[in-house]
Amino acid sequence: MKNIFSKTTLWGLAFFLMAGGLLATAWGEVTYDPDTFTYSGSGTWSETIMITDPTTFHFLDAKTATFSGAITGNNSVTKTGYGNWVISSTETVLNNAVTIDAGTVTLNAQRSLKAFRGTVTVNAGATLVSGSKDAFGYTATTDPTTFYLNGGTLHKTVGENETLGSVDIYFTGGTMSADTGQYDILRSDVRFFVRAAEDATAEAPTVSTVSAPLVLRNDIANGFSVDVSANAHLNITGGISANIITATSTYPTLIKTGVGILTLANTGSAGIEIQAGTANLTGTSSGAISIASGATANLSGASSGAISIALGGTAYLTAANSGSITVASGGTVYLQSTGHAQLDISGTANVGRSGWDRLMADKGVIHIRDGGVLNLNMLDSMGYGAGHSTTVNIYQGGRMINTTSNDSFRNMTFNLYGGTIDSNTGRYDILDTLNFNILPAEGATETTVSTVKGTWNFRTDTFSSDGILSLNVAENAELRWDGMFQENGMATPTNPGRGTFVKSGEGILRLTNAGNTASQPVMVEAGTLIVENNALAKTSHLTITQNATLDPTTAGTSLEGNYTLGGRQNLYFDGDGFNPFEVTGTIEILDTAEFFLISENPLDYQLFLDESFTVMGVTKTDEMPDMIPILFDPEIFNMPDLRLWAVWNDTGTALVTQGGLPEPSTWLLFTLGLGGLVWYRKKCSRG
């Protein structure tokens, strides 16, 4: 006799089952042979069953048989037929393989001694049900169970928790579901393995599903592992949350491995670590998310936790993130959403969201570090919207590039520590106040040079009558502005106001683009403005204040607008005898203006303000100072006692003589009409 059943009660009728015997009862027939127990009715077994050999329990009809007595044994059990086999004893322990080929097996014993301690296979069309709280074995800490869901289902029917511990679950088209309640991941020895059927392909993967909520305990030591193989897809639609057991514990983490696809709904405060393959996060998340080398994340749900993309990792963000986004060197992120709080880029960040939107949330921060690139790929992806106030920090080796279209800026701050901004084939529009702070790199021993390239457009339409570009260049820093300025760029500007270009700080601003067409006023409040390639030709009004220096370095430099002179003017003489700076318009001279003559041999030159410079007809008035100081730079020529002065005479011309420094003059304002102010080199004999 292969199966030993002690006293058994069927609807109150006691009997003993014998080998080959047949017993008819009021609820149906029970037929026993050496390998199979066949049942076709409804009833209750209350006595112990010990399985000594491999046995099949076959339930012919879609009815329910309840086994309330203990079931034990170390041999395999196979359940067949469409009936529901209910096991309700807390003492049931099956240590060998259990296979559910069809129908349902229901465990109704709350917090049992873990009914299954071997392998449990649930094939397609079959279901293993948790009909009570923690029926699969909450109290067991050893004797692992392995579930194989080969198209079959693990299901909960009551609103209680099912706590999993020491369990491996293999999905091959299988499902974990629940009417109500949740599955608790108790320890890090709970692992999911998702596998593909033999005929699966990347285009038609084997899809497994967890539709019930999963809860990760935050005392999981090493995280909850989900391994998804090639041509397989696990879809967790029920969401993941964290159960905070102790206040000092860290948040639990789901670790995704394998090259297949994992799709997650809401993840709450649980962390997500994507080590390989692809993960799709479709719901909200407040936990940290990391994407390792070779892994890809598609984040379409709003998140508030930190997101990090490692070398070789790729992330696609189509929803807002109110936490930080860190892109390591070699990592890539595609931002197709608005409202991010912080970007930290050492790899590549691509912005692909159009529609006059804002990449960052108000008061957001972007860090572009050495090797980092921020690519703006769509129209007005960065700062067109009202109330925008993003800060962009670009460090040495970092770049921001507008690759395809225009991007409009409002109320933004750029801090450059040796970084580069380039509009490439597109354009940057200045709509409202735009602040640049040019700073030395950390630990730099030489001047740190930052660079701005591309086309910059002073807009004069809807938002502001004066787009203001403020450039604060710190000491030991230089901004090389190779970019081109243009004005409006609108087919029909609605406001004819001009942009204002203001330079402050003790550092150097270098303008190099000969193609500038904008006529915005330029004011230099401090530091040095170096002008190359006639870059100021179209400027409507240039002001050099008392604390600033103008340094035009290229022959032929001219200004067609008005000029307010103050501070220091460096006058360079080239080999053809021309000073490189010419002014047409109204000139206002501040009483602290100084002119420094710079040439290889300054003693061979004189300066004249006379008819050669188209100032004929101008006569001295009481408002004009007697002398305009022209000073050598003693640091350059090592001649501290030599000073030159332009002295007006009665004919309205001026000669340069050597003399002492007078008292500061008063303001001078005179109009040259179409003429100009030019300093020519002339040979003289001293004696």
XYZ file of C-alpha atoms in Angstrom:
687
model
C 0.000 0.000 0.000
C 1.741 3.145 -1.203
C -0.392 5.686 0.635
C -1.307 5.448 4.287
C -4.468 7.250 5.336
C -5.479 6.827 8.957
C -9.048 7.248 10.115
C -10.842 9.501 7.656
C -14.188 11.251 7.964
C -16.337 12.021 4.904
C -19.356 14.060 5.849
C -19.350 12.455 9.268
C -18.928 8.868 7.907
C -15.835 7.065 9.160
C -14.096 4.579 6.864
C -10.700 3.108 6.040
C -9.321 3.322 2.519
C -7.642 0.133 1.238
C -5.519 -0.613 -1.814
C -7.626 -0.987 -4.918
C -10.772 -0.366 -2.914
C -13.826 1.596 -4.039
C -16.104 3.431 -1.633
C -19.363 5.102 -2.621
C -20.484 7.938 -0.361
C -23.245 10.465 -0.255
C -20.987 13.157 -1.800
C -19.389 11.160 -4.596
C -16.884 8.464 -5.288
C -13.333 8.127 -4.008
C -11.204 5.735 -6.029
C -7.712 4.769 -4.923
C -5.083 2.871 -6.824
C -1.328 2.667 -6.144
C -0.562 6.098 -7.848
C -3.720 8.169 -8.031
C -6.325 9.535 -5.672
C -9.434 10.419 -7.678
C -12.233 12.545 -6.287
C -15.469 13.753 -7.898
C -17.486 15.366 -5.121
C -17.383 17.784 -2.159
C -16.335 16.873 1.358
C -13.853 17.235 4.193
C -10.904 15.081 5.240
C -10.067 15.682 8.892
C -7.425 13.040 9.537
C -3.716 12.940 8.766
C -2.483 11.903 5.344
C 1.111 10.758 4.930
C 2.423 10.501 1.391
C 5.138 7.865 1.081
C 5.370 7.639 -2.727
C 4.770 9.986 -5.666
C 1.035 10.571 -5.789
C -1.480 12.308 -8.035
C -4.571 13.919 -6.547
C -7.168 14.138 -9.304
C -10.333 16.212 -8.883
C -12.745 15.476 -11.678
C -15.240 18.276 -11.328
C -15.067 21.996 -10.535
C -15.965 21.318 -6.892
C -14.197 21.823 -3.588
C -12.593 19.237 -1.343
C -11.273 20.462 1.996
C -8.412 18.661 3.736
C -8.382 19.824 7.356
C -6.054 17.126 8.579
C -2.319 17.345 8.289
C -0.693 16.325 5.031
C 2.962 15.338 5.231
C 5.534 13.534 3.188
C 8.781 13.768 1.271
C 7.506 12.507 -2.072
C 6.182 14.424 -5.046
C 2.544 15.426 -5.329
C 0.705 16.277 -8.519
C -2.694 17.924 -8.542
C -4.809 17.430 -11.661
C -8.432 18.119 -12.598
C -10.472 21.304 -12.382
C -11.590 21.039 -8.762
C -10.416 23.176 -5.856
C -8.239 21.315 -3.369
C -8.385 23.281 -0.083
C -5.637 22.584 2.451
C -6.485 24.154 5.820
C -4.177 22.442 8.309
C -1.397 24.451 9.927
C 0.654 21.255 10.148
C 0.836 20.525 6.428
C 4.477 20.252 5.300
C 5.373 18.932 1.852
C 9.129 18.758 1.416
C 9.315 17.557 -2.160
C 8.007 18.711 -5.520
C 4.397 19.814 -5.847
C 2.944 20.290 -9.322
C -0.418 21.931 -10.007
C -1.375 20.981 -13.548
C -4.962 22.227 -13.504
C -7.646 23.723 -11.294
C -6.886 25.295 -7.926
C -5.004 24.528 -4.747
C -5.971 26.798 -1.835
C -3.978 27.201 1.391
C -6.275 28.424 4.159
C -4.029 27.974 7.195
C -3.046 31.340 8.634
C 0.681 31.658 9.429
C 1.308 27.984 8.873
C 4.592 26.149 9.219
C 5.141 26.743 5.520
C 3.172 24.102 3.716
C 5.636 23.887 0.816
C 9.363 23.502 1.395
C 10.451 22.128 -1.928
C 9.467 23.203 -5.418
C 5.971 24.202 -6.481
C 5.133 24.317 -10.179
C 1.940 26.047 -11.278
C 1.296 25.354 -14.940
C -0.846 27.294 -17.405
C -4.495 27.344 -16.369
C -3.747 26.369 -12.765
C -3.832 28.565 -9.633
C -2.263 28.421 -6.177
C -4.342 30.520 -3.775
C -3.505 32.136 -0.452
C -6.887 32.058 1.262
C -5.685 33.375 4.612
C -3.080 35.686 6.073
C 0.491 34.516 5.484
C -0.620 31.085 4.315
C 2.591 30.423 2.387
C 4.740 30.351 5.493
C 5.485 33.579 7.367
C 7.128 31.836 10.330
C 9.587 29.720 8.370
C 13.096 31.196 8.137
C 14.759 28.168 6.560
C 13.847 25.468 4.042
C 13.467 27.618 0.934
C 10.587 27.183 -1.457
C 10.881 27.666 -5.199
C 7.753 28.538 -7.194
C 7.674 27.961 -10.943
C 4.828 29.900 -12.532
C 4.811 28.296 -15.975
C 1.825 30.307 -17.149
C 0.110 29.629 -13.807
C -1.023 32.023 -11.085
C -0.332 32.810 -7.436
C -3.451 34.504 -6.108
C -4.812 36.053 -2.890
C -8.531 35.949 -2.143
C -8.722 37.791 1.205
C -7.713 41.256 2.333
C -4.725 40.147 4.339
C -0.980 40.150 3.765
C 0.908 37.262 2.260
C 4.438 37.477 3.599
C 7.157 35.848 1.544
C 10.396 34.681 3.107
C 13.044 32.277 1.751
C 11.241 32.074 -1.603
C 12.412 32.068 -5.220
C 9.698 32.687 -7.795
C 10.341 31.823 -11.445
C 7.947 33.402 -13.935
C 7.487 32.031 -17.441
C 4.324 33.807 -18.476
C 3.031 33.475 -14.915
C 1.002 35.840 -12.705
C 0.869 37.018 -9.098
C -2.534 38.544 -8.378
C -4.904 39.386 -5.543
C -8.537 40.245 -5.003
C -7.410 42.397 -2.060
C -4.354 42.508 0.160
C -0.676 42.522 -0.736
C 2.510 40.478 -0.869
C 5.177 41.453 1.681
C 8.822 40.849 0.768
C 10.179 39.949 4.169
C 13.880 39.376 3.530
C 16.497 39.598 0.813
C 16.198 35.833 0.285
C 13.026 36.495 -1.743
C 13.979 36.651 -5.423
C 12.102 36.852 -8.718
C 13.429 35.205 -11.876
C 11.611 35.997 -15.107
C 12.224 33.636 -18.026
C 11.155 33.428 -21.665
C 9.401 30.565 -23.399
C 11.383 28.741 -26.077
C 9.542 30.455 -28.936
C 9.778 33.998 -27.490
C 11.561 36.778 -29.356
C 12.519 40.364 -28.576
C 9.552 41.513 -30.664
C 7.173 39.019 -29.013
C 8.539 38.431 -25.503
C 7.064 36.170 -22.857
C 5.116 38.496 -20.540
C 4.638 37.767 -16.850
C 2.587 39.947 -14.515
C 2.426 40.966 -10.857
C -0.922 42.714 -10.539
C -1.025 42.661 -6.745
C 0.790 45.289 -4.624
C 4.277 44.411 -3.389
C 5.585 45.783 -0.099
C 9.322 45.803 0.621
C 10.368 45.702 4.254
C 13.080 48.271 4.960
C 15.063 45.799 7.040
C 15.919 43.872 3.874
C 19.683 43.727 4.119
C 20.737 43.325 0.496
C 17.718 44.406 -1.483
C 15.002 42.564 -3.370
C 16.332 41.031 -6.584
C 14.369 40.773 -9.853
C 16.222 39.029 -12.687
C 14.643 39.300 -16.155
C 16.230 37.276 -18.964
C 16.354 38.017 -22.681
C 13.007 37.955 -24.534
C 11.149 38.158 -21.209
C 9.065 40.970 -19.698
C 7.800 41.346 -16.131
C 4.963 43.831 -15.700
C 4.409 44.907 -12.060
C 1.134 46.792 -12.304
C 0.222 46.599 -8.627
C 3.008 48.943 -7.601
C 5.715 48.718 -4.954
C 5.816 50.435 -1.600
C 8.127 50.407 1.413
C 7.224 49.203 4.888
C 9.315 51.251 7.311
C 9.946 48.967 10.265
C 12.494 51.049 12.167
C 13.239 54.738 11.878
C 16.986 54.123 11.602
C 16.751 51.651 8.735
C 17.403 52.681 5.165
C 14.755 52.494 2.493
C 14.578 49.093 0.797
C 15.735 48.680 -2.783
C 14.504 46.667 -5.734
C 17.513 45.461 -7.743
C 16.776 44.737 -11.382
C 19.228 42.446 -13.204
C 19.148 40.618 -16.525
C 18.825 42.013 -20.050
C 15.034 41.702 -20.265
C 12.346 44.305 -19.556
C 10.822 45.255 -16.198
C 7.842 47.612 -16.098
C 6.882 49.134 -12.736
C 3.885 51.158 -11.655
C 4.122 53.303 -8.515
C 7.192 52.579 -6.418
C 6.696 54.917 -3.449
C 9.800 55.407 -1.305
C 11.414 52.140 -2.354
C 14.699 52.527 -4.187
C 15.169 51.150 -7.703
C 18.585 49.930 -8.859
C 18.694 49.011 -12.559
C 21.844 46.990 -13.127
C 21.084 45.652 -16.606
C 18.450 45.562 -19.335
C 15.502 47.947 -19.445
C 13.193 49.230 -16.716
C 10.038 51.247 -17.371
C 8.748 53.286 -14.424
C 5.225 54.382 -15.258
C 3.973 55.637 -11.892
C 5.108 58.004 -9.166
C 8.284 57.381 -7.211
C 9.934 59.070 -4.232
C 12.852 56.667 -3.799
C 16.309 56.852 -5.320
C 16.708 55.462 -8.846
C 20.070 54.390 -10.263
C 20.862 53.222 -13.796
C 24.089 51.242 -14.199
C 26.323 50.755 -17.227
C 24.486 49.117 -20.110
C 21.082 49.595 -18.488
C 18.198 51.719 -19.762
C 15.389 53.375 -17.810
C 12.210 54.891 -19.221
C 10.704 57.115 -16.534
C 7.243 58.297 -17.505
C 5.910 58.833 -13.983
C 6.599 61.819 -11.748
C 9.484 61.218 -9.340
C 10.918 63.079 -6.375
C 13.895 60.901 -5.456
C 17.453 61.235 -6.694
C 18.116 59.754 -10.147
C 21.664 58.735 -11.088
C 22.894 57.500 -14.465
C 26.289 55.771 -14.447
C 28.869 55.308 -17.206
C 27.144 53.583 -20.113
C 23.686 53.959 -18.577
C 20.772 55.613 -20.396
C 17.597 57.194 -19.038
C 14.558 58.644 -20.814
C 12.525 61.018 -18.627
C 9.063 61.944 -19.870
C 7.735 63.223 -16.536
C 8.843 65.820 -14.009
C 11.455 65.043 -11.367
C 11.604 67.185 -8.250
C 14.754 65.467 -6.985
C 18.270 65.574 -8.379
C 19.331 63.971 -11.670
C 23.013 63.028 -11.836
C 24.555 61.931 -15.130
C 28.017 60.441 -14.655
C 30.726 60.608 -17.303
C 29.665 58.336 -20.140
C 26.019 58.306 -19.029
C 23.163 59.712 -21.100
C 19.771 61.152 -20.215
C 17.006 62.223 -22.598
C 14.776 64.839 -20.982
C 11.369 65.007 -22.595
C 9.584 66.564 -19.645
C 9.419 69.817 -17.721
C 9.744 70.785 -14.097
C 13.002 69.137 -13.017
C 14.663 70.471 -9.870
C 18.352 69.709 -10.363
C 20.582 68.318 -13.099
C 24.187 67.315 -12.434
C 25.790 66.414 -15.756
C 29.190 64.839 -16.328
C 27.917 62.802 -19.284
C 25.325 63.871 -21.849
C 21.855 65.312 -21.290
C 19.574 65.736 -24.318
C 16.521 67.984 -24.081
C 13.816 66.970 -26.528
C 10.686 68.691 -25.288
C 9.247 71.529 -27.373
C 6.241 73.823 -27.049
C 7.553 76.920 -25.216
C 8.138 74.933 -22.084
C 10.573 75.007 -19.211
C 13.148 72.307 -18.702
C 13.586 73.150 -15.029
C 11.203 73.947 -12.215
C 11.324 77.479 -10.837
C 14.629 78.089 -9.053
C 16.016 74.852 -10.482
C 19.769 74.246 -10.791
C 21.840 72.688 -13.585
C 25.484 71.667 -13.059
C 27.473 70.876 -16.223
C 30.819 69.462 -15.161
C 34.025 68.522 -16.968
C 33.069 66.397 -19.981
C 29.380 67.108 -19.491
C 27.188 68.252 -22.390
C 23.673 69.685 -22.252
C 22.115 69.469 -25.727
C 19.033 71.624 -26.311
C 17.345 69.956 -29.259
C 13.908 71.559 -29.479
C 12.315 74.985 -29.772
C 12.230 76.976 -26.506
C 12.914 73.952 -24.323
C 14.829 75.847 -21.665
C 13.372 79.092 -20.374
C 10.600 80.648 -22.412
C 7.852 80.341 -19.796
C 6.957 83.100 -17.359
C 8.481 83.122 -13.878
C 11.455 80.989 -14.826
C 14.571 81.359 -12.666
C 16.957 78.516 -13.415
C 20.639 78.680 -12.457
C 23.108 76.985 -14.832
C 26.637 76.273 -13.551
C 29.093 75.305 -16.306
C 32.528 74.185 -15.155
C 35.794 73.738 -17.073
C 35.221 71.181 -19.799
C 31.424 71.525 -19.610
C 29.285 72.642 -22.559
C 25.717 73.747 -23.240
C 24.742 73.514 -26.915
C 21.628 74.509 -28.812
C 21.771 71.961 -31.626
C 18.746 72.520 -33.826
C 16.523 75.497 -33.020
C 15.968 78.664 -30.989
C 15.850 78.805 -27.215
C 14.493 81.809 -25.341
C 15.792 82.806 -21.914
C 14.051 84.742 -19.152
C 15.295 85.559 -15.646
C 18.078 83.010 -15.751
C 21.573 82.956 -14.254
C 24.620 81.371 -15.894
C 27.703 80.790 -13.726
C 30.691 79.870 -15.911
C 33.851 78.422 -14.340
C 35.678 77.865 -17.623
C 32.705 76.333 -19.429
C 31.303 76.912 -22.917
C 27.893 77.914 -24.306
C 27.238 77.503 -28.021
C 24.026 78.044 -30.004
C 25.419 75.998 -32.918
C 22.933 76.238 -35.807
C 20.197 77.605 -33.566
C 19.874 80.862 -31.644
C 19.470 82.118 -28.084
C 16.839 84.826 -27.546
C 17.203 87.227 -24.609
C 13.666 88.025 -23.469
C 14.259 89.361 -19.981
C 17.086 89.807 -17.515
C 19.851 87.290 -18.173
C 22.719 87.176 -15.673
C 26.201 85.822 -16.376
C 28.732 85.351 -13.574
C 32.181 84.459 -14.898
C 34.317 82.944 -12.155
C 37.751 81.319 -11.859
C 37.868 77.544 -11.699
C 38.413 76.057 -8.260
C 42.121 75.945 -7.479
C 43.091 77.771 -10.694
C 46.492 79.505 -10.659
C 46.013 81.260 -14.023
C 43.151 83.204 -15.546
C 40.164 80.935 -16.219
C 38.676 81.538 -19.661
C 34.995 80.822 -20.334
C 33.555 80.977 -23.850
C 30.215 81.970 -25.357
C 29.562 81.212 -29.041
C 26.687 81.202 -31.478
C 23.962 83.721 -32.215
C 22.374 85.805 -29.458
C 19.274 87.811 -30.206
C 18.038 90.812 -28.217
C 14.271 90.393 -28.432
C 12.082 93.505 -28.205
C 8.622 91.981 -28.262
C 5.972 90.919 -25.787
C 7.812 90.236 -22.548
C 10.031 93.226 -21.955
C 10.912 96.549 -23.528
C 14.556 96.038 -22.545
C 16.144 92.614 -22.543
C 19.039 93.038 -20.100
C 22.272 91.054 -20.409
C 24.320 91.387 -17.244
C 27.932 90.111 -17.306
C 29.827 89.990 -14.021
C 33.406 88.842 -14.669
C 35.374 88.190 -11.505
C 39.069 88.846 -10.984
C 41.296 86.115 -12.511
C 38.514 85.223 -14.943
C 37.867 86.052 -18.593
C 34.784 85.676 -20.751
C 35.574 85.267 -24.427
C 32.358 86.177 -26.230
C 32.815 84.785 -29.737
C 29.073 84.826 -30.257
C 27.241 87.200 -32.571
C 24.658 89.714 -31.380
C 21.621 90.528 -33.434
C 18.435 92.431 -32.692
C 14.772 91.416 -32.602
C 14.724 88.431 -34.932
C 10.951 88.841 -35.030
C 9.069 89.453 -38.250
C 7.039 92.228 -36.590
C 8.440 93.311 -33.217
C 5.732 94.705 -30.959
C 8.055 96.857 -28.864
C 10.974 98.832 -30.308
C 13.013 98.917 -27.085
C 16.718 98.107 -27.037
C 18.523 95.482 -25.027
C 21.150 96.599 -22.528
C 24.557 94.961 -22.208
C 26.234 95.608 -18.808
C 29.715 94.389 -17.842
C 30.817 94.453 -14.197
C 33.540 92.769 -12.135
C 37.334 93.125 -12.217
C 37.914 90.442 -14.853
C 38.126 90.596 -18.657
C 35.344 90.564 -21.231
C 36.596 89.953 -24.766
C 34.279 90.627 -27.733
C 35.517 89.046 -30.958
C 32.692 88.706 -33.484
C 32.846 91.052 -36.494
C 29.312 90.136 -37.521
C 27.477 91.811 -34.644
C 24.453 93.687 -35.947
C 22.652 94.606 -32.722
C 22.742 98.239 -31.596
C 22.221 97.536 -27.902
C 23.913 99.962 -25.479
C 27.063 98.604 -23.819
C 28.127 99.742 -20.370
C 31.403 98.686 -18.739
C 31.157 99.366 -15.013
C 34.406 97.685 -13.938
C 37.257 95.548 -15.186
C 38.391 95.421 -18.808
C 36.536 95.298 -22.122
C 38.744 93.996 -24.949
C 37.348 94.585 -28.440
C 38.566 92.604 -31.443
C 37.456 92.536 -35.090
C 35.431 95.744 -34.835
C 32.881 93.902 -32.683
C 31.349 97.159 -31.365
C 30.789 98.804 -34.752
C 26.972 98.886 -34.520
C 26.695 99.630 -30.797
C 24.393 102.574 -30.155
C 26.146 103.834 -27.005
C 29.358 102.677 -25.353
C 29.999 103.778 -21.768
C 33.314 103.207 -19.992
C 32.874 104.237 -16.347
C 35.547 105.495 -13.966
C 36.530 102.015 -12.718
C 36.728 100.331 -16.130
C 39.174 99.918 -19.006
C 38.565 99.890 -22.762
C 41.122 97.917 -24.735
C 40.517 97.916 -28.529
C 43.229 95.671 -29.969
C 42.482 95.429 -33.695
C 43.184 98.056 -36.365
C 40.065 99.627 -37.803
C 37.885 99.353 -34.700
C 35.103 101.901 -34.814
C 31.958 102.949 -32.978
C 29.022 104.433 -34.885
C 27.093 105.373 -31.764
C 27.681 107.609 -28.783
C 30.681 107.222 -26.489
C 30.970 108.091 -22.793
C 34.642 108.083 -21.772
C 35.736 107.317 -18.248
C 38.295 105.141 -16.530
C 41.172 103.970 -18.690
C 41.396 103.857 -22.487
C 44.254 101.832 -23.976
C 45.344 103.308 -27.328
C 47.289 100.898 -29.523
C 49.281 102.091 -32.556
C 49.860 99.690 -35.423
C 52.626 99.681 -38.017
C 50.599 101.764 -40.499
C 50.269 104.638 -38.125
C 46.609 104.254 -37.156
C 45.158 103.856 -33.739
C 42.485 101.154 -33.949
C 39.585 103.117 -32.473
C 37.294 105.616 -34.194
C 34.102 107.198 -32.880
C 31.216 108.739 -34.813
C 28.562 110.446 -32.751
C 28.278 112.246 -29.439
C 31.203 111.950 -27.012
C 30.903 112.543 -23.282
C 34.147 112.623 -21.294
C 34.034 111.880 -17.579
C 36.444 113.800 -15.363
C 38.396 110.655 -14.451
C 39.082 109.445 -17.990
C 42.686 108.341 -18.653
C 44.286 107.472 -21.985
C 47.190 105.035 -22.118
C 49.345 105.073 -25.256
C 50.692 101.590 -25.986
C 53.310 101.059 -28.688
C 56.668 99.402 -29.090
C 58.486 102.754 -28.889
C 56.182 105.454 -27.531
C 58.840 108.179 -27.513
C 58.723 108.242 -31.322
C 55.056 109.280 -31.429
C 52.933 112.353 -30.891
C 49.173 112.617 -30.620
C 47.194 115.366 -32.364
C 43.546 116.294 -32.165
C 43.376 118.479 -35.278
C 41.902 118.814 -38.772
C 43.366 115.445 -39.782
C 40.722 113.883 -37.588
C 37.699 115.636 -39.136
C 37.135 117.869 -36.133
C 37.510 121.060 -38.152
C 35.348 123.931 -37.035
C 35.294 122.884 -33.422
C 36.442 125.717 -31.192
C 37.289 125.693 -27.569
C 34.512 126.787 -25.233
C 34.434 127.521 -21.542
C 32.887 124.093 -20.918
C 35.892 122.297 -22.374
C 38.785 121.367 -20.090
C 42.125 122.911 -20.882
C 43.798 119.568 -21.141
C 42.743 115.946 -21.720
C 45.203 113.559 -20.032
C 47.028 111.015 -22.219
C 49.052 108.794 -19.892
C 51.693 106.185 -20.521
C 51.335 102.957 -18.596
C 54.334 102.964 -16.255
C 54.029 99.217 -15.695
C 54.443 98.559 -19.402
C 57.127 101.163 -20.216
C 58.771 101.558 -16.833
C 58.721 105.352 -17.248
C 56.660 106.611 -14.299
C 57.582 110.309 -14.787
C 56.456 110.611 -18.399
C 52.954 112.048 -18.976
C 51.418 113.408 -22.167
C 48.591 115.918 -22.305
C 46.386 117.104 -25.144
C 46.364 120.904 -24.875
C 43.699 122.939 -26.690
C 44.874 126.052 -28.536
C 42.988 129.039 -29.906
C 42.432 127.478 -33.335
C 40.368 124.618 -32.016
C 43.080 121.981 -32.375
C 45.059 120.194 -29.732
C 48.698 119.225 -29.431
C 50.111 116.599 -27.121
C 52.792 117.840 -24.799
C 54.705 116.439 -21.876
C 53.715 117.808 -18.509
C 52.475 117.174 -15.008
C 49.120 115.843 -14.018
C 46.493 118.623 -13.591
C 43.479 118.689 -11.373
C 40.649 116.448 -12.641
C 38.683 118.108 -15.364
C 34.980 118.534 -15.568
C 32.553 116.697 -17.856
C 32.938 117.409 -21.539
C 30.141 117.025 -24.035
C 30.490 117.888 -27.697
C 29.041 116.685 -30.952
C 31.111 115.617 -33.942
C 28.238 115.169 -36.420
C 29.426 112.641 -38.993
C 32.999 113.070 -37.917
C 35.060 110.969 -35.606
C 37.695 110.938 -32.935
C 40.875 109.243 -34.126
C 44.405 109.230 -32.858
C 47.066 109.114 -35.595
C 50.718 108.281 -35.142
C 53.061 111.099 -36.231
C 56.826 111.192 -36.127
C 58.253 114.036 -34.117
C 61.618 115.452 -33.172
C 62.170 116.022 -29.502
C 64.353 118.894 -28.482
